[in-house]
Amino acid sequence: MNLNILAIGLNLYVAIIILLAITALYTITGGLAAVIYTDTLQTFIMVVGSVILTGFAFAKVGGYEAFMQKYMAAIPSNTTYGDTVVDPKCYTPRSDAFHIFRDPAGDLPWPGLVFGLSIIAMWYWCTDQVIVQRCLSGKNMSHVKAGCILCGYLKLLPMFIIVMPGMISRILYPDVVACVVPEICQRYCGTAVGCTNIAYPKLVVELMPNGLRGLMLSVMLASLMSSLTSIFNSASTLFTMDIYTKIRSRASEKELMLAGRAFMLLLIGISIAWVPIVQSAQSGQLFDYIQSVTSYLGPPIAAVFLLGIFCKRVNEQGAFWGLVIGLLAGLGRMISEFAYGTGSCVAPSNCPFIICGIHYLYFAIILFGVSAIVILAVSFMTKPIPDVHLYRLCWSLRNSKEERIDLDADEEQDRADEKDDESVNEENQEDPGCCRKAYNWFCGLDQQKGPKLSKEEEEAMKQKLMDTSEVPLWRNIVNVNGIILLTVAVFCHAYFA
């Protein structure tokens, strides 16, 4: 978004409204298929554009060795704040800036990195609707595994094509990117707590030739739209299936579709209203803001997921109260931090140490532990779930051949009967007019009705959807790539440790 403002000169909120409107339009009309296809194209554009920018950045700075030397000397020229000289630690690069594992009491403590980020990663990669929804749309198990491994390979790139170019931006433009005086930062990027968020956009605007600058503009737009479409689509699905169906248990498919569209519009309004908080949070560092918010909200979900798989004694009551207490604790920390403000090195926050003094990654570990204790305590004090509902859903029963009965089987049957009645009613309706067809198309209600299946055909389709078998050749190829990916990741951690 900062790149859009720098390159086009748009007001922040005007740019956000335009971007959200375009994104919401094709997400609402196209659904998950449109989101997946556009994300695939945008990923290719992002990787190519970022690699080109990385090449220009390293050529400008003089190579990797020069990059490491010059970064440690990249400090702003103006370090006077009123009548006070700013403490050098506020603008001098850390001595361990090129290390992954840092001081346990520093800005990115290694215990928090190892355990805290692992908890956040478990929440995102295993339970977040954005990832789960795409995995469930896979053709078969090999496709799902291959997609996750490809994500892993792509996840290795940001260190080299995003983080390092951002550090090079500090070398080339230290007075802007590394500013510490609030008035100067406000003038450069509109945020008094710091301008690190414009490091990458600044590099694009100043360093790239005209033609390639347009490519990078599309890259930044693609990355924003990719994230937005994923969140909009997944959040609307969660709302309709997990919340709206509890309010309206007999809601028709059309009603659920419209409810999801309406909720998506509500998300757009919330997104615009949230911009000032994002700008001032975590000393203006967007990455820290994202990680801190997920540290406050994600660990209880990760605890439920992990215990639900490996401990069949966990039940609905335990999961519910673990999520509720974990969510309240996380929201308490998050709201307090936003209310007091995270401040900056020059102007620290007044938030009490007992609330904000614990690093957000350490807080994630504590929150995960508390949530797990609550889940287990409540589960063991209440009635267990019979095994007939757990076959192949938890680790100890993963190889069971028994037929599983879903806990909500009766509700599913009622919903299926309701859907059949709705289909009969629609068949008796007359063909809609042009305006009605346009309305149905926009709301995703003009889907072609397939032929009605017999009970045997429905059962065969259900078995096909539940089949997790793999072709041995592709299974081996995917597994080998998984081992290679793990080896490369371990090497990168060891090299930069």
Coordinates of C-alpha atoms in Angstrom, one line a residue:
M1 CA 0.0 0.0 0.0
N2 CA 2.9 2.4 0.7
L3 CA 4.2 1.7 -2.8
N4 CA 0.9 2.7 -4.3
I5 CA 0.9 6.0 -2.4
L6 CA 4.6 6.7 -3.3
A7 CA 4.2 5.8 -7.0
I8 CA 0.7 7.2 -7.7
G9 CA 0.4 9.9 -5.1
L10 CA -3.0 8.8 -3.8
N11 CA -4.4 9.5 -0.4
L12 CA -4.0 6.5 1.9
Y13 CA -7.7 5.9 2.5
V14 CA -8.6 6.5 -1.2
A15 CA -6.0 3.9 -2.2
I16 CA -7.3 1.5 0.4
I17 CA -11.0 1.9 -0.6
I18 CA -10.2 1.5 -4.4
L19 CA -8.1 -1.6 -3.7
L20 CA -10.7 -3.2 -1.3
A21 CA -13.5 -2.5 -3.8
I22 CA -11.7 -4.2 -6.7
T23 CA -10.7 -7.1 -4.6
A24 CA -14.1 -7.6 -3.1
L25 CA -15.8 -7.4 -6.5
Y26 CA -14.0 -10.4 -8.0
T27 CA -14.0 -12.3 -4.7
I28 CA -17.8 -11.9 -4.3
T29 CA -18.6 -12.7 -8.0
G30 CA -16.0 -15.4 -8.5
G31 CA -15.8 -17.3 -5.2
L32 CA -13.0 -19.7 -4.2
A33 CA -12.2 -20.6 -7.8
A34 CA -11.5 -17.0 -8.8
V35 CA -9.4 -16.5 -5.6
I36 CA -7.3 -19.6 -6.3
Y37 CA -6.6 -18.8 -10.0
T38 CA -5.8 -15.2 -9.3
D39 CA -3.5 -16.1 -6.4
T40 CA -1.6 -18.5 -8.6
L41 CA -1.0 -15.8 -11.2
Q42 CA -0.2 -13.2 -8.7
T43 CA 2.3 -15.5 -6.9
F44 CA 4.3 -15.9 -10.2
I45 CA 4.3 -12.1 -10.8
M46 CA 5.4 -11.5 -7.2
V47 CA 8.3 -13.9 -7.3
V48 CA 9.6 -12.7 -10.7
G49 CA 9.4 -9.0 -9.8
S50 CA 11.0 -9.5 -6.3
V51 CA 13.9 -11.5 -7.8
I52 CA 14.5 -8.7 -10.3
L53 CA 14.5 -6.1 -7.6
T54 CA 16.8 -8.1 -5.5
G55 CA 19.3 -8.2 -8.3
F56 CA 19.2 -4.4 -8.8
A57 CA 19.5 -3.9 -5.0
F58 CA 22.6 -6.1 -4.6
A59 CA 24.2 -4.6 -7.7
K60 CA 23.7 -1.1 -6.3
V61 CA 25.1 -1.9 -2.9
G62 CA 28.1 -3.8 -4.3
G63 CA 27.4 -7.5 -3.5
Y64 CA 26.7 -9.5 -0.4
E65 CA 30.0 -8.8 1.5
A66 CA 29.6 -5.0 0.9
F67 CA 25.9 -5.3 2.0
M68 CA 26.9 -6.9 5.3
Q69 CA 29.5 -4.2 6.0
K70 CA 27.5 -1.2 4.9
Y71 CA 24.4 -2.2 6.8
M72 CA 26.1 -2.0 10.1
A73 CA 27.1 1.6 9.4
A74 CA 23.7 2.7 8.0
I75 CA 22.6 5.3 10.5
P76 CA 20.5 8.5 10.0
S77 CA 22.2 11.9 10.0
N78 CA 19.5 13.6 12.2
T79 CA 19.5 12.1 15.7
T80 CA 18.4 15.1 17.8
Y81 CA 15.0 15.1 19.3
G82 CA 14.2 18.6 20.7
D83 CA 17.0 19.4 23.1
T84 CA 17.8 15.7 23.6
V85 CA 20.2 13.6 21.7
V86 CA 18.6 10.3 20.8
D87 CA 20.2 7.2 22.4
P88 CA 22.4 5.5 19.8
K89 CA 20.7 2.1 20.5
C90 CA 17.6 3.5 18.9
Y91 CA 19.2 4.0 15.4
T92 CA 22.3 1.8 15.4
P93 CA 21.8 -1.6 13.8
R94 CA 22.0 -4.5 16.3
S95 CA 25.3 -6.4 16.5
D96 CA 23.3 -9.6 15.9
A97 CA 21.3 -8.2 13.0
F98 CA 22.5 -11.0 10.6
H99 CA 21.7 -13.8 13.1
I100 CA 18.4 -15.7 13.5
F101 CA 19.0 -16.8 17.1
R102 CA 19.4 -13.7 19.2
D103 CA 19.6 -12.6 22.8
P104 CA 16.7 -14.1 24.9
A105 CA 15.9 -10.6 26.2
G106 CA 16.2 -8.9 22.8
D107 CA 13.8 -7.8 20.1
L108 CA 13.5 -11.3 18.7
P109 CA 14.5 -13.8 21.5
W110 CA 15.6 -17.2 20.3
P111 CA 13.3 -19.2 22.8
G112 CA 10.4 -17.2 21.4
L113 CA 11.5 -17.8 17.9
V114 CA 11.9 -21.6 18.4
F115 CA 8.8 -22.3 20.5
G116 CA 6.6 -19.2 20.1
L117 CA 6.8 -19.0 16.3
S118 CA 6.3 -22.8 16.1
I119 CA 3.0 -22.4 17.9
I120 CA 2.0 -19.6 15.6
A121 CA 3.1 -21.6 12.6
M122 CA 1.0 -24.6 13.8
W123 CA -2.0 -22.4 14.0
Y124 CA -1.6 -20.9 10.6
W125 CA -0.4 -23.8 8.5
C126 CA -2.7 -26.5 10.2
T127 CA -5.8 -24.7 11.2
D128 CA -6.2 -21.3 9.5
Q129 CA -9.1 -21.3 7.1
V130 CA -7.0 -19.7 4.3
I131 CA -4.8 -22.8 4.2
V132 CA -7.4 -25.4 5.2
Q133 CA -9.9 -24.3 2.5
R134 CA -7.3 -24.6 -0.2
C135 CA -6.2 -28.0 1.0
L136 CA -9.8 -29.3 1.0
S137 CA -10.2 -28.1 -2.6
G138 CA -7.3 -30.3 -3.7
K139 CA -8.0 -33.1 -6.2
N140 CA -6.4 -35.8 -4.1
M141 CA -4.0 -36.2 -1.2
S142 CA -0.9 -36.0 -3.4
H143 CA -2.0 -32.6 -4.8
V144 CA -2.6 -31.4 -1.2
K145 CA 0.8 -32.5 0.0
A146 CA 2.5 -31.1 -3.2
G147 CA 0.8 -27.8 -2.7
C148 CA 2.0 -27.5 0.9
I149 CA 5.6 -28.4 -0.1
L150 CA 5.5 -25.8 -2.8
C151 CA 4.4 -23.3 -0.2
G152 CA 7.4 -24.4 1.9
Y153 CA 9.8 -23.8 -1.0
L154 CA 8.2 -20.3 -1.6
K155 CA 8.5 -19.6 2.1
L156 CA 12.3 -19.8 1.9
L157 CA 12.4 -16.9 -0.6
P158 CA 11.3 -13.9 1.5
M159 CA 14.5 -13.9 3.5
F160 CA 16.4 -13.2 0.3
I161 CA 14.0 -11.3 -1.9
I162 CA 12.1 -9.2 0.7
V163 CA 14.1 -8.9 3.9
M164 CA 17.6 -8.3 2.4
P165 CA 16.3 -5.8 -0.1
G166 CA 14.6 -4.0 2.8
M167 CA 17.9 -3.9 4.6
I168 CA 19.6 -2.6 1.5
S169 CA 17.0 0.2 1.4
R170 CA 18.2 1.3 4.8
I171 CA 21.8 1.4 3.5
L172 CA 20.8 3.6 0.5
Y173 CA 18.3 5.8 2.3
P174 CA 19.2 5.8 6.0
D175 CA 17.6 9.2 6.7
V176 CA 14.2 8.0 5.6
V177 CA 14.1 4.3 6.4
A178 CA 16.0 4.6 9.7
C179 CA 14.6 7.9 10.9
V180 CA 14.1 8.2 14.7
V181 CA 13.0 11.8 15.1
P182 CA 9.1 11.7 15.2
E183 CA 8.7 14.9 13.2
I184 CA 10.9 13.7 10.5
C185 CA 9.3 10.3 10.3
Q186 CA 5.9 11.9 10.2
R187 CA 7.0 14.0 7.2
Y188 CA 8.5 11.0 5.3
C189 CA 5.8 8.3 5.8
G190 CA 3.0 9.8 7.9
T191 CA 3.9 7.7 11.0
A192 CA 5.7 9.2 14.0
V193 CA 6.9 5.9 15.4
G194 CA 9.2 5.0 12.4
C195 CA 9.3 4.5 8.6
T196 CA 10.6 0.9 8.3
N197 CA 7.4 -0.1 6.5
I198 CA 8.3 2.0 3.4
A199 CA 11.8 0.5 3.1
Y200 CA 10.8 -1.9 0.3
P201 CA 8.5 0.6 -1.6
K202 CA 11.2 3.3 -1.3
L203 CA 13.7 0.9 -3.0
V204 CA 11.2 0.2 -5.8
V205 CA 10.4 3.8 -6.5
E206 CA 14.0 5.0 -6.4
L207 CA 15.9 2.1 -7.9
M208 CA 13.8 0.4 -10.5
P209 CA 13.7 1.7 -14.2
N210 CA 10.3 3.0 -15.4
G211 CA 9.1 -0.2 -17.1
L212 CA 10.2 -2.5 -14.2
R213 CA 8.8 0.0 -11.7
G214 CA 5.4 -0.7 -13.2
L215 CA 6.0 -4.4 -12.8
M216 CA 6.8 -4.0 -9.2
L217 CA 3.7 -1.9 -8.7
S218 CA 1.7 -4.8 -10.0
V219 CA 3.7 -7.1 -7.7
M220 CA 2.8 -5.1 -4.6
L221 CA -0.8 -4.8 -5.7
A222 CA -0.9 -8.6 -6.4
S223 CA 0.5 -9.4 -2.9
L224 CA -2.1 -7.1 -1.3
M225 CA -5.0 -8.5 -3.3
S226 CA -3.9 -12.1 -2.8
S227 CA -3.9 -11.7 0.9
L228 CA -7.2 -9.8 0.9
T229 CA -9.0 -12.3 -1.3
S230 CA -7.9 -15.2 0.8
I231 CA -9.0 -13.5 4.0
F232 CA -12.3 -12.3 2.6
N233 CA -13.3 -15.6 1.1
S234 CA -12.2 -17.7 4.1
A235 CA -13.7 -15.4 6.7
S236 CA -17.1 -15.3 4.9
T237 CA -17.1 -19.1 4.8
L238 CA -16.4 -19.3 8.5
F239 CA -19.1 -16.8 9.3
T240 CA -21.8 -18.6 7.3
M241 CA -21.0 -22.2 8.2
D242 CA -20.0 -21.7 11.9
I243 CA -22.0 -18.7 13.1
Y244 CA -24.9 -18.0 10.7
T245 CA -26.1 -21.6 10.6
K246 CA -26.3 -21.6 14.4
I247 CA -28.5 -18.5 14.3
R248 CA -30.5 -19.8 11.3
S249 CA -30.3 -23.6 11.4
R250 CA -32.6 -24.0 8.4
A251 CA -31.2 -21.3 6.2
S252 CA -31.3 -22.1 2.5
E253 CA -28.2 -22.3 0.3
K254 CA -29.1 -18.9 -1.3
E255 CA -29.5 -17.3 2.1
L256 CA -26.1 -18.6 3.2
M257 CA -24.6 -17.3 0.0
L258 CA -26.1 -13.8 0.6
A259 CA -25.0 -13.8 4.2
G260 CA -21.4 -14.5 3.2
R261 CA -21.5 -11.7 0.7
A262 CA -22.9 -9.3 3.3
F263 CA -20.3 -10.3 5.8
M264 CA -17.6 -9.6 3.3
L265 CA -18.8 -6.1 2.9
L266 CA -18.7 -5.7 6.7
L267 CA -15.1 -6.8 6.6
I268 CA -14.2 -4.1 4.1
G269 CA -15.5 -1.4 6.5
I270 CA -13.6 -2.9 9.4
S271 CA -10.4 -3.1 7.3
I272 CA -10.6 0.6 6.5
A273 CA -11.3 1.6 10.2
W274 CA -8.3 -0.6 11.3
V275 CA -5.7 1.3 9.3
P276 CA -4.7 3.9 12.0
I277 CA -4.0 1.1 14.4
V278 CA -1.8 -0.8 12.0
Q279 CA 0.2 2.4 11.3
S280 CA 1.0 3.1 14.9
A281 CA 1.4 -0.5 16.2
Q282 CA 4.7 -2.2 17.1
S283 CA 6.8 0.9 16.5
G284 CA 5.6 1.1 12.9
Q285 CA 7.0 -2.4 12.0
L286 CA 4.3 -4.2 10.1
F287 CA 5.9 -7.7 10.5
D288 CA 6.1 -7.3 14.3
Y289 CA 2.4 -6.1 14.3
I290 CA 1.3 -9.2 12.4
Q291 CA 3.2 -11.6 14.6
S292 CA 2.1 -9.9 17.8
V293 CA -1.6 -10.1 16.8
T294 CA -1.4 -13.8 15.9
S295 CA 0.5 -14.4 19.2
Y296 CA -2.5 -13.0 21.1
L297 CA -5.2 -14.9 19.1
G298 CA -3.7 -18.0 17.6
P299 CA -2.2 -20.2 20.4
P300 CA -5.6 -21.3 21.9
I301 CA -6.6 -22.6 18.4
A302 CA -3.3 -24.4 18.1
A303 CA -3.7 -26.0 21.5
V304 CA -7.2 -27.3 20.6
F305 CA -5.9 -28.7 17.3
L306 CA -2.9 -30.4 18.8
L307 CA -4.7 -31.9 21.8
G308 CA -7.7 -32.9 19.6
I309 CA -5.4 -35.0 17.4
F310 CA -3.2 -36.7 20.1
C311 CA -5.6 -36.9 23.0
K312 CA -9.0 -38.6 22.3
R313 CA -10.2 -37.7 25.8
V314 CA -10.6 -34.0 24.7
N315 CA -14.2 -33.2 24.2
E316 CA -16.4 -30.2 23.0
Q317 CA -16.7 -28.6 26.4
G318 CA -12.9 -28.6 27.0
A319 CA -12.2 -27.2 23.5
F320 CA -14.9 -24.5 24.0
W321 CA -13.7 -23.3 27.4
G322 CA -10.1 -23.5 26.3
L323 CA -10.8 -21.3 23.3
V324 CA -13.0 -18.8 25.4
I325 CA -10.4 -18.3 28.2
G326 CA -7.5 -18.2 25.7
L327 CA -9.3 -15.7 23.6
L328 CA -10.2 -13.4 26.5
A329 CA -6.6 -13.5 27.7
G330 CA -5.2 -12.7 24.3
L331 CA -7.7 -9.9 23.7
G332 CA -6.9 -8.5 27.1
R333 CA -3.2 -8.2 26.1
M334 CA -4.0 -6.9 22.6
I335 CA -6.5 -4.3 23.7
S336 CA -4.3 -3.0 26.5
E337 CA -1.4 -2.8 24.1
F338 CA -3.4 -0.8 21.6
A339 CA -4.9 1.4 24.2
Y340 CA -1.5 2.4 25.7
G341 CA 0.2 2.3 22.3
T342 CA 3.4 0.3 21.7
G343 CA 5.5 3.5 21.4
S344 CA 9.0 3.6 20.0
C345 CA 12.5 3.6 21.2
V346 CA 12.5 7.4 21.4
A347 CA 9.1 7.6 23.1
P348 CA 8.4 4.4 25.0
S349 CA 4.8 3.3 25.8
N350 CA 3.4 3.8 29.3
C351 CA 1.8 0.3 29.3
P352 CA 2.6 -1.4 32.6
F353 CA 5.3 -4.1 32.5
I354 CA 3.0 -6.8 33.8
I355 CA 0.7 -6.3 30.8
C356 CA 3.1 -5.4 27.9
G357 CA 6.5 -6.2 29.3
I358 CA 6.5 -9.8 28.2
H359 CA 7.6 -10.2 24.6
Y360 CA 4.7 -11.3 22.4
L361 CA 6.4 -14.5 21.4
Y362 CA 6.9 -15.5 25.1
F363 CA 3.2 -14.5 25.6
A364 CA 2.3 -17.0 22.9
I365 CA 4.0 -19.8 24.7
I366 CA 2.3 -18.9 28.0
L367 CA -1.1 -18.6 26.3
F368 CA -0.7 -21.9 24.6
G369 CA 0.2 -23.6 27.9
V370 CA -2.7 -22.0 29.8
S371 CA -5.2 -22.9 27.0
A372 CA -3.9 -26.5 27.0
I373 CA -4.3 -26.8 30.8
V374 CA -7.9 -25.5 30.6
I375 CA -8.8 -27.8 27.7
L376 CA -7.5 -30.9 29.5
A377 CA -9.0 -30.0 32.9
V378 CA -12.5 -29.3 31.6
S379 CA -12.4 -32.4 29.3
F380 CA -11.4 -34.8 32.1
M381 CA -14.2 -33.3 34.3
T382 CA -16.9 -33.9 31.7
K383 CA -18.2 -36.8 29.7
P384 CA -15.9 -38.2 27.0
I385 CA -16.8 -38.5 23.3
P386 CA -17.6 -42.2 22.4
D387 CA -15.1 -43.8 20.0
V388 CA -17.7 -44.3 17.4
H389 CA -17.5 -40.6 16.7
L390 CA -13.7 -40.5 16.6
Y391 CA -12.6 -43.2 14.2
R392 CA -9.8 -41.9 12.0
L393 CA -10.0 -38.4 13.6
C394 CA -7.4 -38.9 16.3
W395 CA -4.0 -40.5 16.4
S396 CA -4.8 -43.6 18.4
L397 CA -7.7 -44.5 16.1
R398 CA -6.1 -43.4 12.8
N399 CA -6.0 -47.0 11.4
S400 CA -9.5 -48.0 12.4
K401 CA -11.7 -49.6 9.8
E402 CA -15.0 -49.1 11.7
E403 CA -17.7 -46.8 10.3
R404 CA -17.7 -43.4 12.0
I405 CA -20.9 -41.6 12.9
D406 CA -20.6 -37.8 12.9
L407 CA -21.7 -36.0 16.0
D408 CA -23.9 -33.7 13.9
A409 CA -25.2 -36.5 11.6
D410 CA -28.9 -35.6 12.4
E411 CA -28.3 -31.9 11.6
E412 CA -26.6 -32.8 8.3
Q413 CA -29.5 -35.0 7.3
D414 CA -32.0 -32.3 8.1
R415 CA -30.0 -29.8 6.0
A416 CA -29.8 -32.3 3.1
D417 CA -33.6 -32.8 3.2
E418 CA -34.0 -29.0 3.3
K419 CA -31.7 -28.7 0.2
D420 CA -33.8 -31.3 -1.6
D421 CA -37.0 -29.4 -1.0
E422 CA -35.3 -26.2 -2.1
S423 CA -34.2 -27.9 -5.4
V424 CA -37.8 -29.1 -6.0
N425 CA -39.1 -25.6 -5.5
E426 CA -36.5 -24.1 -7.8
E427 CA -37.4 -26.6 -10.5
N428 CA -41.0 -25.4 -10.5
Q429 CA -40.0 -21.7 -10.8
E430 CA -40.1 -19.9 -14.1
D431 CA -37.0 -18.6 -15.9
P432 CA -35.8 -15.4 -14.3
G433 CA -35.6 -12.1 -16.2
C434 CA -32.5 -10.3 -17.3
C435 CA -32.2 -8.2 -14.1
R436 CA -32.8 -11.2 -11.9
K437 CA -30.1 -13.2 -13.9
A438 CA -27.6 -10.3 -13.4
Y439 CA -28.5 -10.3 -9.6
N440 CA -28.0 -14.0 -9.4
W441 CA -24.7 -13.9 -11.2
F442 CA -23.3 -11.2 -8.9
C443 CA -24.4 -13.1 -5.8
G444 CA -23.2 -16.5 -7.1
L445 CA -26.7 -17.9 -7.4
D446 CA -26.7 -18.8 -11.1
Q447 CA -24.8 -22.1 -10.7
Q448 CA -25.9 -24.7 -13.2
K449 CA -27.9 -27.5 -11.6
G450 CA -26.5 -30.9 -12.4
P451 CA -28.5 -34.1 -12.9
K452 CA -30.1 -35.6 -9.7
L453 CA -28.0 -38.5 -8.5
S454 CA -29.2 -41.8 -7.3
K455 CA -28.4 -43.1 -3.8
E456 CA -25.7 -45.4 -5.2
E457 CA -24.1 -42.5 -7.2
E458 CA -24.2 -40.2 -4.2
E459 CA -22.5 -42.9 -2.1
A460 CA -19.8 -43.5 -4.8
M461 CA -19.1 -39.7 -5.0
K462 CA -18.9 -39.5 -1.2
Q463 CA -16.4 -42.4 -1.1
K464 CA -14.3 -40.7 -3.9
L465 CA -14.3 -37.4 -1.9
M466 CA -13.1 -39.3 1.2
D467 CA -10.5 -41.3 -0.5
T468 CA -7.0 -40.5 0.7
S469 CA -5.0 -43.1 -1.2
E470 CA -2.1 -42.0 -3.4
V471 CA -0.4 -43.2 -6.6
P472 CA 3.0 -44.7 -5.3
L473 CA 5.1 -42.8 -7.8
W474 CA 3.7 -39.4 -6.9
R475 CA 3.6 -40.2 -3.2
N476 CA 7.3 -41.0 -3.3
I477 CA 8.1 -37.8 -5.3
V478 CA 6.2 -35.7 -2.8
N479 CA 7.8 -37.3 0.2
V480 CA 11.3 -36.9 -1.3
N481 CA 10.6 -33.2 -1.9
G482 CA 9.4 -32.9 1.7
I483 CA 12.7 -34.3 3.0
I484 CA 14.7 -32.0 0.7
L485 CA 12.7 -29.0 1.9
L486 CA 13.3 -29.9 5.5
T487 CA 17.0 -30.3 4.8
V488 CA 17.2 -26.8 3.1
A489 CA 15.3 -25.2 5.9
V490 CA 17.6 -26.7 8.6
F491 CA 20.7 -25.6 6.6
C492 CA 19.4 -22.0 6.3
H493 CA 18.7 -21.9 10.1
A494 CA 22.1 -23.3 10.9
Y495 CA 23.9 -20.9 8.4
F496 CA 22.2 -17.8 9.7
A497 CA 22.1 -18.9 13.4

